[in-house]
Short mmCIF file of C-alpha atoms in Angstrom, two decimals:
data_model
loop_
_atom_site.label_atom_id
_atom_site.label_comp_id
_atom_site.label_asym_id
_atom_site.label_seq_id
_atom_site.Cartn_x
_atom_site.Cartn_y
_atom_site.Cartn_z
CA GLN A 1 -10.90 -74.61 -171.28
CA VAL A 2 -9.72 -78.41 -170.85
CA GLN A 3 -10.94 -80.29 -168.12
CA LEU A 4 -9.01 -83.57 -166.92
CA VAL A 5 -10.12 -86.79 -164.93
CA GLU A 6 -7.46 -89.24 -164.05
CA SER A 7 -8.48 -93.00 -163.47
CA GLY A 8 -7.14 -96.35 -162.97
CA GLY A 9 -5.02 -95.87 -160.03
CA GLY A 10 -4.87 -98.56 -156.96
CA LEU A 11 -2.90 -100.94 -155.10
CA VAL A 12 -0.45 -103.31 -156.55
CA GLN A 13 2.47 -105.60 -155.23
CA ALA A 14 6.02 -104.55 -156.24
CA GLY A 15 6.48 -105.94 -159.94
CA GLY A 16 2.96 -105.69 -160.99
CA SER A 17 1.76 -103.24 -163.60
CA LEU A 18 -1.39 -100.61 -163.89
CA ARG A 19 -2.44 -98.39 -166.61
CA LEU A 20 -3.63 -94.62 -165.81
CA SER A 21 -5.87 -93.03 -168.01
CA CYS A 22 -6.53 -89.35 -168.11
CA ALA A 23 -9.86 -88.15 -170.08
CA ALA A 24 -10.12 -84.72 -171.40
CA SER A 25 -13.21 -82.56 -172.00
CA GLY A 26 -13.19 -79.86 -174.91
CA ARG A 27 -12.56 -80.29 -178.63
CA THR A 28 -9.00 -78.67 -178.58
CA PHE A 29 -7.21 -81.94 -176.69
CA SER A 30 -5.51 -82.74 -179.75
CA SER A 31 -3.59 -79.23 -179.70
CA TYR A 32 -2.11 -79.71 -176.28
CA ALA A 33 0.95 -81.79 -175.12
CA MET A 34 0.28 -83.90 -172.40
CA GLY A 35 2.17 -84.65 -169.11
CA TRP A 36 1.98 -86.82 -166.18
CA PHE A 37 3.45 -85.85 -162.93
CA ARG A 38 3.75 -87.46 -159.50
CA GLN A 39 3.72 -86.30 -155.95
CA ALA A 40 4.86 -88.70 -153.14
CA PRO A 41 3.77 -88.07 -149.31
CA GLY A 42 6.15 -85.13 -148.04
CA LYS A 43 8.08 -84.88 -151.52
CA GLU A 44 7.70 -82.13 -154.12
CA ARG A 45 5.68 -82.98 -157.34
CA GLU A 46 8.12 -84.38 -160.32
CA PHE A 47 8.10 -84.83 -163.62
CA VAL A 48 7.00 -88.56 -165.11
CA ALA A 49 6.53 -88.61 -168.40
CA ALA A 50 5.28 -86.28 -171.50
CA ILE A 51 3.59 -86.59 -174.84
CA SER A 52 3.48 -84.10 -177.88
CA TRP A 53 0.11 -83.18 -179.36
CA SER A 54 0.52 -85.48 -181.99
CA GLY A 55 1.79 -88.56 -180.11
CA GLY A 56 5.27 -88.23 -182.14
CA SER A 57 7.57 -87.11 -179.57
CA THR A 58 7.79 -88.93 -176.04
CA TYR A 59 10.11 -87.89 -172.74
CA TYR A 60 10.59 -89.71 -169.91
CA ALA A 61 12.50 -89.21 -166.47
CA ASP A 62 15.07 -91.48 -165.63
CA SER A 63 13.50 -92.73 -162.87
CA VAL A 64 10.60 -94.54 -165.26
CA LYS A 65 12.66 -94.89 -168.51
CA GLY A 66 12.05 -98.85 -169.81
CA ARG A 67 9.04 -98.98 -167.16
CA PHE A 68 6.45 -96.61 -167.92
CA THR A 69 4.85 -95.56 -171.36
CA ILE A 70 2.90 -92.61 -172.26
CA SER A 71 0.58 -92.65 -175.23
CA ARG A 72 -2.19 -90.82 -176.47
CA ASP A 73 -5.65 -91.44 -178.43
CA ASN A 74 -6.81 -88.00 -179.84
CA ALA A 75 -9.97 -89.78 -181.18
CA LYS A 76 -10.84 -90.58 -177.66
CA ASN A 77 -9.51 -87.25 -175.98
CA THR A 78 -7.51 -89.55 -173.53
CA VAL A 79 -3.89 -90.06 -172.53
CA TYR A 80 -2.64 -93.20 -170.85
CA LEU A 81 0.34 -94.08 -168.69
CA GLN A 82 1.22 -97.85 -168.92
CA MET A 83 3.33 -98.54 -165.75
CA ASN A 84 5.36 -102.01 -165.34
CA SER A 85 7.92 -103.16 -163.00
CA LEU A 86 6.18 -100.83 -160.63
CA LYS A 87 8.38 -100.26 -157.71
CA PRO A 88 7.53 -99.13 -153.83
CA GLU A 89 9.10 -95.81 -154.78
CA ASP A 90 6.47 -95.28 -157.68
CA THR A 91 3.91 -94.76 -155.00
CA ALA A 92 2.61 -91.24 -155.47
CA VAL A 93 -0.54 -89.31 -156.66
CA TYR A 94 -0.37 -89.29 -159.90
CA TYR A 95 -1.67 -86.02 -162.37
CA CYS A 96 -2.01 -85.39 -165.74
CA ALA A 97 -1.53 -82.05 -167.36
CA ALA A 98 -2.08 -80.24 -170.66
CA GLY A 99 -0.16 -77.52 -171.98
CA TYR A 100 1.73 -76.10 -174.98
CA GLY A 101 5.26 -77.26 -173.80
CA LEU A 102 6.82 -80.09 -172.86
CA GLY A 103 9.05 -78.63 -170.11
CA GLY A 104 8.44 -77.91 -166.52
CA GLN A 105 5.22 -77.85 -164.49
CA ASN A 106 4.86 -74.46 -165.26
CA GLU A 107 4.38 -74.92 -169.12
CA TYR A 108 1.00 -76.89 -168.11
CA ASP A 109 -2.22 -74.78 -167.94
CA TYR A 110 -4.50 -77.59 -166.76
CA TRP A 111 -4.36 -80.38 -164.32
CA GLY A 112 -6.28 -82.96 -163.24
CA GLN A 113 -7.32 -83.72 -159.32
CA GLY A 114 -4.81 -86.91 -159.25
CA THR A 115 -5.11 -90.70 -158.63
CA GLN A 116 -3.40 -92.51 -156.33
CA VAL A 117 -1.08 -95.22 -156.58
CA THR A 118 0.36 -97.68 -154.14
CA VAL A 119 2.94 -99.94 -154.63
CA SER A 120 3.45 -102.71 -151.59
CA SER A 121 6.59 -104.25 -151.42
#
């Protein structure tokens, strides 16, 4: 069992930056791939970024590639999402998730409660 708690969301102006954190409980954090997803009002939840258990492989949605960076610190049981050059269309609730795959949402077994990111124009 893994519990995930996101933090770091907030209100930022377009062009600004935020760093999201996701703290995981449990001693098996390092065995999981981790992902970030987001859901904007009236839209379905979508993939943002993912990182392998070792941190050696990362994947990004085209919409955030070059602006967002996912990383992890297995010693701290934490995964991060550094978000730069934020745009109003990045406004959403951001969720972290843990699983054994790096594919779609159905490959993730555990989900956090989400943190709100609002980007003003």
